[in-house]
Structures are given as C-alpha cells and as structure tokens.
Short mmCIF file of C-alpha atoms and ligand atoms in Angstrom, two decimals:
data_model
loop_
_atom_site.label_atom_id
_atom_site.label_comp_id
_atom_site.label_asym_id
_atom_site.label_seq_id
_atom_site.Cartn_x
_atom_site.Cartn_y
_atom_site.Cartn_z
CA UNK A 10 121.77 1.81 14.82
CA UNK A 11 125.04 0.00 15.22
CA UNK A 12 127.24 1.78 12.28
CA UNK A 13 130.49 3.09 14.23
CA UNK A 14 130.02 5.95 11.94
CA UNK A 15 126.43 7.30 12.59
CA UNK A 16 125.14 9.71 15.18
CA UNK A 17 124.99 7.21 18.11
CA UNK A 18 129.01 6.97 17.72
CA UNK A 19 129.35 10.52 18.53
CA UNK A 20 129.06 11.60 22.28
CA UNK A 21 129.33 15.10 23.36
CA UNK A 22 127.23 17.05 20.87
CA UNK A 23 123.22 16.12 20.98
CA UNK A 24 122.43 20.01 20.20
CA UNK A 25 123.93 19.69 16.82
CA UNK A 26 122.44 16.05 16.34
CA UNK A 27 119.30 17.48 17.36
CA UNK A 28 119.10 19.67 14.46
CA UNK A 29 120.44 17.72 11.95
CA UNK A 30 117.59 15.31 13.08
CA UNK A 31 115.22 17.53 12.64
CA UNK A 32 116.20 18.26 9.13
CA UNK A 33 115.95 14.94 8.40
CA UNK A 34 112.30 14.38 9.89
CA UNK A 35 111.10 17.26 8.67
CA UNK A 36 112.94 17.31 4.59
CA UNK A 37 114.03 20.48 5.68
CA UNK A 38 117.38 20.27 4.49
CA UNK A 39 119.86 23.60 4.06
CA UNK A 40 121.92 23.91 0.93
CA UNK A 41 125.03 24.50 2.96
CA UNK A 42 126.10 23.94 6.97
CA UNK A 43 128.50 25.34 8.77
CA UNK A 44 130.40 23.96 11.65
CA UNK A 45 132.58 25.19 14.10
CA UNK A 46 134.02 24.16 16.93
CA UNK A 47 137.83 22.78 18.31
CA UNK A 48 139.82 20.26 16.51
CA UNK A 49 138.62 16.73 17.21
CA UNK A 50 134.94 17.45 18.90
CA UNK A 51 133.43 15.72 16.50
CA UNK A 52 132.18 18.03 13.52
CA UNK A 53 133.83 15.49 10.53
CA UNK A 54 131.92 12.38 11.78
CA UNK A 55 128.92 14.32 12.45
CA UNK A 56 129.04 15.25 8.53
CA UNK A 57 129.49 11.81 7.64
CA UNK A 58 126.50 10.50 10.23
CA UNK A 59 124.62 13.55 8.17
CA UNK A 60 125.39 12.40 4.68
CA UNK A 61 124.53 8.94 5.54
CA UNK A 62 121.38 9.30 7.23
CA UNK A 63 120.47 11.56 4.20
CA UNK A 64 121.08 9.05 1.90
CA UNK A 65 120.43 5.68 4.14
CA UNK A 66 118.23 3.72 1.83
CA UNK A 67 116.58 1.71 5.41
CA UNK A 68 116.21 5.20 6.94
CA UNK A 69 114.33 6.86 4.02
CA UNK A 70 112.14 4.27 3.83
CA UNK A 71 110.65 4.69 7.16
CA UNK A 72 110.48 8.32 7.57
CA UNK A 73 107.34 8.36 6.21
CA UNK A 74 106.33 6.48 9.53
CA UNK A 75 106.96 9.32 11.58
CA UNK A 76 109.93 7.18 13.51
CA UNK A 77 110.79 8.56 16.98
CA UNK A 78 113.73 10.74 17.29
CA UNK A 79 116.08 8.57 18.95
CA UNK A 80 115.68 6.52 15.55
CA UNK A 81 116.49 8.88 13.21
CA UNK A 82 119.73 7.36 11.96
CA UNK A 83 121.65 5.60 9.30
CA UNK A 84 120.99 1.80 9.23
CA UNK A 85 124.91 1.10 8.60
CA UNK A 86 123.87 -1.88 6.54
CA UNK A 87 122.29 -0.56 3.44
CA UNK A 88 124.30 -0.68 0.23
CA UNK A 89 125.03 3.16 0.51
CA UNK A 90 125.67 3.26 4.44
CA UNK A 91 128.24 1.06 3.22
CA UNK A 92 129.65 2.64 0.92
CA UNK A 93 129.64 6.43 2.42
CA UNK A 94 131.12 4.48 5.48
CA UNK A 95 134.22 3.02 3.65
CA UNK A 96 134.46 6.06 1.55
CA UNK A 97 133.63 4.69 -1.82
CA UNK A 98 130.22 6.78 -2.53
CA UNK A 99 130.83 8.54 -5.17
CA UNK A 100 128.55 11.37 -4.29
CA UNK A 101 130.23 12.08 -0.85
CA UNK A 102 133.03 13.86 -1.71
CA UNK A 103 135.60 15.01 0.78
CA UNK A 104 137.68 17.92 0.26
CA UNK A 105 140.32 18.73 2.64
CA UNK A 106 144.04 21.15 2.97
CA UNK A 107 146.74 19.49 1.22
CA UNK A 108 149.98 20.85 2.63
CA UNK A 109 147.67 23.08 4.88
CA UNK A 110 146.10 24.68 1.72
CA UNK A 111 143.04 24.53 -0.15
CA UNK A 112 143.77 25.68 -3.56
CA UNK A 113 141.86 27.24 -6.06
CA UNK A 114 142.24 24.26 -8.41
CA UNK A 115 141.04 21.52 -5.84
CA UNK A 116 137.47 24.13 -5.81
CA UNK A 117 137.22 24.20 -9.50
CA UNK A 118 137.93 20.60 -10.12
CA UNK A 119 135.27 20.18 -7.40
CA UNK A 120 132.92 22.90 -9.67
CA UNK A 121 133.32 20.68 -12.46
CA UNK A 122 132.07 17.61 -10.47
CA UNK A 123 128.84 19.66 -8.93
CA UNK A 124 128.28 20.45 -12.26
CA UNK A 125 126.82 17.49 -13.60
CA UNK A 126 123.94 15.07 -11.86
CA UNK A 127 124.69 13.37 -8.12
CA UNK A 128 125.40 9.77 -9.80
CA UNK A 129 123.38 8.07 -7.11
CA UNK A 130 122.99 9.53 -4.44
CA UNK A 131 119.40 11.07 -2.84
CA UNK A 132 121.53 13.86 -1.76
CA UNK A 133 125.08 14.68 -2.78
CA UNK A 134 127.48 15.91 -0.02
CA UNK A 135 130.69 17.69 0.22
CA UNK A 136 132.34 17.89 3.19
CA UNK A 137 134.70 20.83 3.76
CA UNK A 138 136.96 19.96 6.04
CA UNK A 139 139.28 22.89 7.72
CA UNK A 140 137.46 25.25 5.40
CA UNK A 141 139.91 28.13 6.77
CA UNK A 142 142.82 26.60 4.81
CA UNK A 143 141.06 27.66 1.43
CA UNK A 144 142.66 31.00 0.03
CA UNK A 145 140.45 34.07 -1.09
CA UNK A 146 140.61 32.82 -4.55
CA UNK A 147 139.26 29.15 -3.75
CA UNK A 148 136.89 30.88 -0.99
CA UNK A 149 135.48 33.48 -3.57
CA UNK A 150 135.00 30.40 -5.95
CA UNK A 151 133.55 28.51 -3.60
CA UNK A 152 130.73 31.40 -3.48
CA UNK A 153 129.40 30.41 -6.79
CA UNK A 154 128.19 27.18 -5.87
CA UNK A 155 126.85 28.45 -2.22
CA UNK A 156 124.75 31.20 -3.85
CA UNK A 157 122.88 29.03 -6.54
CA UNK A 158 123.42 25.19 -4.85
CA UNK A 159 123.14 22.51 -7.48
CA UNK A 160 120.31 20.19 -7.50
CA UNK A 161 119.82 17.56 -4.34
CA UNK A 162 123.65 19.31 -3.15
CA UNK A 163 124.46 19.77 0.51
CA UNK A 164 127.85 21.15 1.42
CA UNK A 165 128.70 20.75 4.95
CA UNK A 166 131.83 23.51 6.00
CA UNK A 167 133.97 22.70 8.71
CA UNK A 168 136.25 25.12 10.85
CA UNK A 169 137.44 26.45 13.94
CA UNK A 170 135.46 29.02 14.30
CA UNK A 171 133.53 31.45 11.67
CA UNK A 172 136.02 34.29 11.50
CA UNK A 173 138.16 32.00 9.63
CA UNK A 174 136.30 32.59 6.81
CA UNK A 175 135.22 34.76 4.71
CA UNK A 176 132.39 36.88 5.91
CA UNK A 177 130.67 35.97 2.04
CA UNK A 178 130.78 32.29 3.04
CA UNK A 179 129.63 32.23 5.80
CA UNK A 180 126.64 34.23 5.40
CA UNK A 181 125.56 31.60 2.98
CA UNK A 182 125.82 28.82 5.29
CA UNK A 183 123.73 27.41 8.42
CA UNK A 184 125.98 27.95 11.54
CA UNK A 185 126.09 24.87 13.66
CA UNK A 186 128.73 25.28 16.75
CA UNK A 187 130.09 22.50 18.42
CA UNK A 188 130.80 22.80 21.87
CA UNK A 189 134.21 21.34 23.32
CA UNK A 190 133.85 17.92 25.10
CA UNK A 191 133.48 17.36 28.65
CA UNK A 192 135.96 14.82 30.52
CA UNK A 193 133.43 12.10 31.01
CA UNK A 194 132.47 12.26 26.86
CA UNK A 195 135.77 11.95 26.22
CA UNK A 196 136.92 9.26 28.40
CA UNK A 197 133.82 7.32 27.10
CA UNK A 198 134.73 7.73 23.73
CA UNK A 199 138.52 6.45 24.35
CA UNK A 200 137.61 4.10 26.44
CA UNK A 201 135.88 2.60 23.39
CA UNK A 202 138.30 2.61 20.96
CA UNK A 203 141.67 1.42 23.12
CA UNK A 204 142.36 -0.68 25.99
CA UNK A 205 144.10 1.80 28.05
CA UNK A 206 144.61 2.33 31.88
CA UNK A 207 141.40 4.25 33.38
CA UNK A 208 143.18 6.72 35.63
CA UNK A 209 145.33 7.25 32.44
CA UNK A 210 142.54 7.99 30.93
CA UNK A 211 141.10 10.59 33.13
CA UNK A 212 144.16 12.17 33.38
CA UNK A 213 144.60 12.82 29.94
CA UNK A 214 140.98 13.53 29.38
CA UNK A 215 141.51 16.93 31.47
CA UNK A 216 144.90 17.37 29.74
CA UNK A 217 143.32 17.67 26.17
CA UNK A 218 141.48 20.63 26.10
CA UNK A 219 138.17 19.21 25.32
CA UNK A 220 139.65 17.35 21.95
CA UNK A 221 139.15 14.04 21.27
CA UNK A 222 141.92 14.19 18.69
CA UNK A 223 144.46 15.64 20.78
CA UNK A 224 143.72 13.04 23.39
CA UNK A 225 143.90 10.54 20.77
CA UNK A 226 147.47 11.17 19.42
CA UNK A 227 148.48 11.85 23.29
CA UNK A 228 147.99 8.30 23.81
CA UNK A 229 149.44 7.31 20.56
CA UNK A 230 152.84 9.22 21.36
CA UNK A 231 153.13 8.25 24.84
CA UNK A 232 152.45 11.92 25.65
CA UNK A 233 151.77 11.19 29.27
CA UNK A 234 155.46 9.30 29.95
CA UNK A 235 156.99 12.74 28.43
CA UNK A 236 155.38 14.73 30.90
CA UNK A 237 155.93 12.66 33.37
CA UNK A 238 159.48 12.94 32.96
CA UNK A 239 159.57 17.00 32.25
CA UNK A 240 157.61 17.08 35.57
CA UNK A 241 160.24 15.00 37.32
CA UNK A 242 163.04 17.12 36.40
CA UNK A 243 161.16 20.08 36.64
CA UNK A 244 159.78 19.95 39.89
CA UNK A 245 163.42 19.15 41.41
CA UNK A 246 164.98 22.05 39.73
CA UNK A 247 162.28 24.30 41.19
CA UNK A 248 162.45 23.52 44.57
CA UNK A 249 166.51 23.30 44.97
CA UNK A 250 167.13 26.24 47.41
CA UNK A 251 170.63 27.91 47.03
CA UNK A 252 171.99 28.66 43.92
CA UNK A 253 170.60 27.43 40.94
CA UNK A 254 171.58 24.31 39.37
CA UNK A 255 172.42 25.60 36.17
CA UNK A 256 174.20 22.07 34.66
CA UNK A 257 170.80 20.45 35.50
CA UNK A 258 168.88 23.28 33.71
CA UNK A 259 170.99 23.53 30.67
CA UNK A 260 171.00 19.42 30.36
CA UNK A 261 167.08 19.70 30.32
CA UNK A 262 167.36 22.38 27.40
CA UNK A 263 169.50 20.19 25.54
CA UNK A 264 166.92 16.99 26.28
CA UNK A 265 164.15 19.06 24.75
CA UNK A 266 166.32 19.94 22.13
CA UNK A 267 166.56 16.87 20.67
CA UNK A 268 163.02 16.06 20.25
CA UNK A 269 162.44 18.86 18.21
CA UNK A 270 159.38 17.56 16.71
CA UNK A 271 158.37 16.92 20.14
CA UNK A 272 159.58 20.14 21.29
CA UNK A 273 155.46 22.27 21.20
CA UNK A 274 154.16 19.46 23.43
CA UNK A 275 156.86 19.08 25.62
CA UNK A 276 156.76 23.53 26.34
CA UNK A 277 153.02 23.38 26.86
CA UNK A 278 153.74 20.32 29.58
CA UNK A 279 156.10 23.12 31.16
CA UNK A 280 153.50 26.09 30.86
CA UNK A 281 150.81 23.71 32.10
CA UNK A 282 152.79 22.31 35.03
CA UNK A 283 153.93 25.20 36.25
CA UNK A 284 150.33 27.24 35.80
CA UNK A 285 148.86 23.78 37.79
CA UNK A 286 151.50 24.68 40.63
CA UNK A 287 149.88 28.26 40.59
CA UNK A 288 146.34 27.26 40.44
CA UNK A 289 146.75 24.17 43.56
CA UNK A 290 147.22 26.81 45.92
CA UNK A 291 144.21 28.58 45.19
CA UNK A 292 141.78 26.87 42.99
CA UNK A 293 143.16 23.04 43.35
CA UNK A 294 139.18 22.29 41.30
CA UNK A 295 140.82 24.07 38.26
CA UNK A 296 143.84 21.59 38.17
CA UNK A 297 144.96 20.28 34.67
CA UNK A 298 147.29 17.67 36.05
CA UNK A 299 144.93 16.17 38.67
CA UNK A 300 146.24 12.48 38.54
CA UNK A 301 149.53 14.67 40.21
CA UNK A 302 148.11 16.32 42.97
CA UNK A 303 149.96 15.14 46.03
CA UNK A 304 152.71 16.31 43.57
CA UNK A 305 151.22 19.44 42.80
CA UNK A 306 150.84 20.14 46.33
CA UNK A 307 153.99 19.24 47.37
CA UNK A 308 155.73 21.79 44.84
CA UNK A 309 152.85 24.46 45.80
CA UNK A 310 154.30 24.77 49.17
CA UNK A 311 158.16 25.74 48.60
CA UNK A 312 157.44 27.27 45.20
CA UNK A 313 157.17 31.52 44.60
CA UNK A 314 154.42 32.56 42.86
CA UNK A 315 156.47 35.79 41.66
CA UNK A 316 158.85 33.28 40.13
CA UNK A 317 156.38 30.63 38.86
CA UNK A 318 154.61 33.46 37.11
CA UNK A 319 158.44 34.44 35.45
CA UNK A 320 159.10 31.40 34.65
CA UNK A 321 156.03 31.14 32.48
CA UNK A 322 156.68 34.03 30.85
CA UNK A 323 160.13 32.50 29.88
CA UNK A 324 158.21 29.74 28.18
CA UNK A 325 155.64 31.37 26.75
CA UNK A 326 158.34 33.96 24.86
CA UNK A 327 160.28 31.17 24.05
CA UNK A 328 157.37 29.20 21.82
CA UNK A 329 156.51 32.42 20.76
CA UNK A 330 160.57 32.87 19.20
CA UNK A 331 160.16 29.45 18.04
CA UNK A 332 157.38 29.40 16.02
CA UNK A 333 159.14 32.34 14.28
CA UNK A 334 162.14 30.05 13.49
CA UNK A 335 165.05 31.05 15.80
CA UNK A 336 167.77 28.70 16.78
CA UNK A 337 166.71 26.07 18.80
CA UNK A 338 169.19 25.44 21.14
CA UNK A 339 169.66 29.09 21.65
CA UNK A 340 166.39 30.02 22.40
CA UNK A 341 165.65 26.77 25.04
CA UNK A 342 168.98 27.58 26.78
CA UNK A 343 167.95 31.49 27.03
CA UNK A 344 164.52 29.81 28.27
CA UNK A 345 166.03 27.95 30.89
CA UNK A 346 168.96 29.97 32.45
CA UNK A 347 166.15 32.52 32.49
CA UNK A 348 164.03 30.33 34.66
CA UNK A 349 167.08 29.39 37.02
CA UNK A 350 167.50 32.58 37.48
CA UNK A 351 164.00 32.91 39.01
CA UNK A 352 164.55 30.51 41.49
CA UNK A 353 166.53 32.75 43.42
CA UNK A 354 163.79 35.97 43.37
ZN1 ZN B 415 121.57 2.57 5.60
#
C-alpha cells in the first residue's frame, strides 16, 4: 500500500483501523459509522481509506485469500482507488457545513441521490463530515435513510463528539471514537508532509492539542513567530517590579488589536503562557511551551502565582466578551490594565 490516502497514511489511530479491517475481512459491513473524536485526528481520511478499501477493485480480489491484516488496504492504483482518491467517484459523496450549516435541502438533494442505484460502486459511501452542523430538520431527515439504508449504502458520520447529535442518529450508527494524537504521531505525520525545523516541530506538536489540523495551519500562519513575540513582551511586562508599565501594556492591547482575525490565537498564547509559568514551578512534565523552558523558568521565579492566576482570569473573561461581540479595543484594554494591575498584588 503506497496510496497517501489509505490506512497506512494515517498514524495515531490503529483501534479504529482495526475495526474497520475487520469489517472488511470479515463482509461485515454496518449500514452507518459514527466517528468522533477532535478536529484534525484523522476521522475524514480514515472514511476515505474506508470507502476505498471497500471498493478497491485489487483489494476485493484477494480477500478471498484470507490476506494478513497488515494487508488489508486499498491498492491506490486501481481505476476506483483513483478515482475516490481525486474525488471524482461518483458514488463517494461528501457532504459537509456550508457557512457552518448543513441544511435541510443539501439532505434531501442527497435523499434523492440514495434513491436510485450506486452507479458503480461495490459500496456507495457518504461521508458526513461535521455532522453536528446539520439542523433538527436535516438531522430528522437524515433518519429516514439510517433506519431503512439503501442497497450496498454505507454512511460514515463524523463529529466531535456524540452529544452533538441527535440522540435518534446516533443510536442508528456504529460509534467509532478517535482518540487525540500523541506528540510523536503528530510530529511524524508533519514531518512528512513539510520540510520544517525539528525542534519547531516538537514544539508545536505539544502546542496543538493533539490536532493534526491545528498544527497544520500553526505552521502555515507562522503561529509560532506570534507567540514568540506575545511571550517576549509578555514576560517583560510581568516581571517589571514597581509600578506597572501601563504605556507598554496598553501598546500590546492595541498590537493585538489589529490582528483581529488573529486575535483567538494570539489570547490562547497568553492563557497558555501564563498557565505554563504556573505549571514550571510545580509540574515542569506538564509544560505546553517546552522548547521555552529556561524561559519558563526564568519567569517562574519572580512571578506571583496569586497574580498569574488573575491575570488568567482577565483573559479568559475577555475571549469570553469577545466571542459575544463587544468592542474590541475596549475589551483588550480592560484585559490588560486589569492584568497590570496584578502585577502589583
Ligand atoms: Zn485499488
């Protein structure tokens, strides 16, 4: 197997793999799967390594050989690897939000389709994806087609986690979770895809959360030269002793400011720095920011964990104010005079 887009490509998740494996061995296939897990673990390519391996014409042909496990996947040369692979089959249909909505329409129009034959495939899939962004009206329709499955159908569901849905939906399916990715599965994954600095690397793979995604646009929007330079200013406004330099603090609001669509990522750099400052005194193994340690350490020693903890608070109010749509400015200079303030406790 060689296809970038079967189940050797994906790292991090052999439970799930495991299964779907076993499906395919055995011609034990569910109507509909469901699976969960973060944003970027992996659950979208796994459904594509699943539809092709159901449908790999090379594949097919030698299950009846009892193949070992470890061979259980999609040839990536067959006519309709191909084609599921550069998203021309027409029996692998993807569905996914539009404007962070699945409508009621896109389900019917995709009723319509399910109604008739697969055109050529073995097995027809439809692949889900963010299944929480359909409404109760596309969810309830959905139900139609999940309690009697058309012929040779599979639909694969993907979401965060099951409570997304509705209860009705996913009682019908077959719950697959996928776990988050560890930093090694992650770094091997990037590693493979970009040319990029290997202590970069490792420090963003702890910084991601277990997402490969995440990591993925981190690197993309020079996420780590952003924190870097929060940190910088950061760290000196925390440790000046005396009176706060409130110019300094109220420049660094208006810096953030300005990078509004920046402006999530650069607060959860703050939280995160400042909760790594916490945590080095302590627990220096449950670091975030590990590629800054001496840093870390450094800031440990003059900083006030009765402030830090304030200070967190102020951020953590503030993104909470801003995702309800108050002023900017307003809010990030409240934020940060707030913080000064706590330098002084
Ligand atoms: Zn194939």
């Amino acid at each position: 197997m060689t296809t970038a887009t079967g189940f050797d490509a994906i790292v991090g998740q052999d439970a799930p793999i495991r299964l779907l494996k076993t499906f395919i061995r055995n011609g034990t296939h569910p109507h509909a799967l469901l699976f969960t897990g973060d944003g970027g673990v992996g659950k979208k390519t796994t459904a594509t390594a699943f539809a092709m391996a159901c449908n790999c014409l090379t594949l097919q042909s030698s299950l009846r050989n009892r193949p070992p496990f470890d061979a259980i996947d999609a040839c990536g040369a067959c006519a309709s690897c191909k084609k599921i692979a550069d998203h021309h089959h027409p029996d692998v249909i993807h569905v996914a939000p539009t404007s962070a909505v699945i409508r009621i329409a896109r389900i019917r129009e995709l009723l319509k389709t399910l109604a008739l034959k697969p055109n050529e495939a073995r097995r027809r899939v439809v692949i889900i994806s963010e299944a929480q962004a359909m409404n109760p009206e596309a969810g309830n329709a959905l139900l139609k087609v999940l309690e009697e499955p058309p012929d040779r159908t599979l639909l694969i569901l993907t979401a965060a986690q099951p409570m997304d849905l509705l209860p009705t939906v996913v009682s019908r399916c077959r719950h697959i979770r996928f776990a988050p990715l560890g930093e090694e599965a992650i770094c091997q994954v990037l590693s493979r895809e970009k040319e990029v600095d290997a202590k970069v690397l490792a420090a963003l793979a702890g910084l991601c959360g277990g997402s490969i995604a995440r990591a993925r646009a981190r690197i993309e929007g020079s996420w780590l030269s952003r924190r870097d330079w929060i940190v910088g200013v950061l760290t000196d406004l925390i440790s000046h002793s005396g009176t706060p330099d409130f110019r300094t603090w109220l420049a660094l609001s208006e810096r953030l400011a300005a990078k509004k669509d920046r402006l999530e990522d650069s607060l959860e750099i703050i939280t995160m720095w400042l909760r790594d400052i916490l945590v080095t005194g302590c627990d220096p193994q449950r670091v975030l920011n590990r590629d800054r340690m001496e840093t870390l350490a450094a800031a440990a020693e003059k900083a006030k964990p009765a402030a830090l903890i304030e200070q967190i608070d102020a951020v953590e109010e503030a993104r909470t104010a801003l995702r309800a749509n108050t002023n900017t400015r307003l809010t990030l200079d409240a934020m940060v005079l707030r913080m000064a303030r706590t330098c002084s406790l």
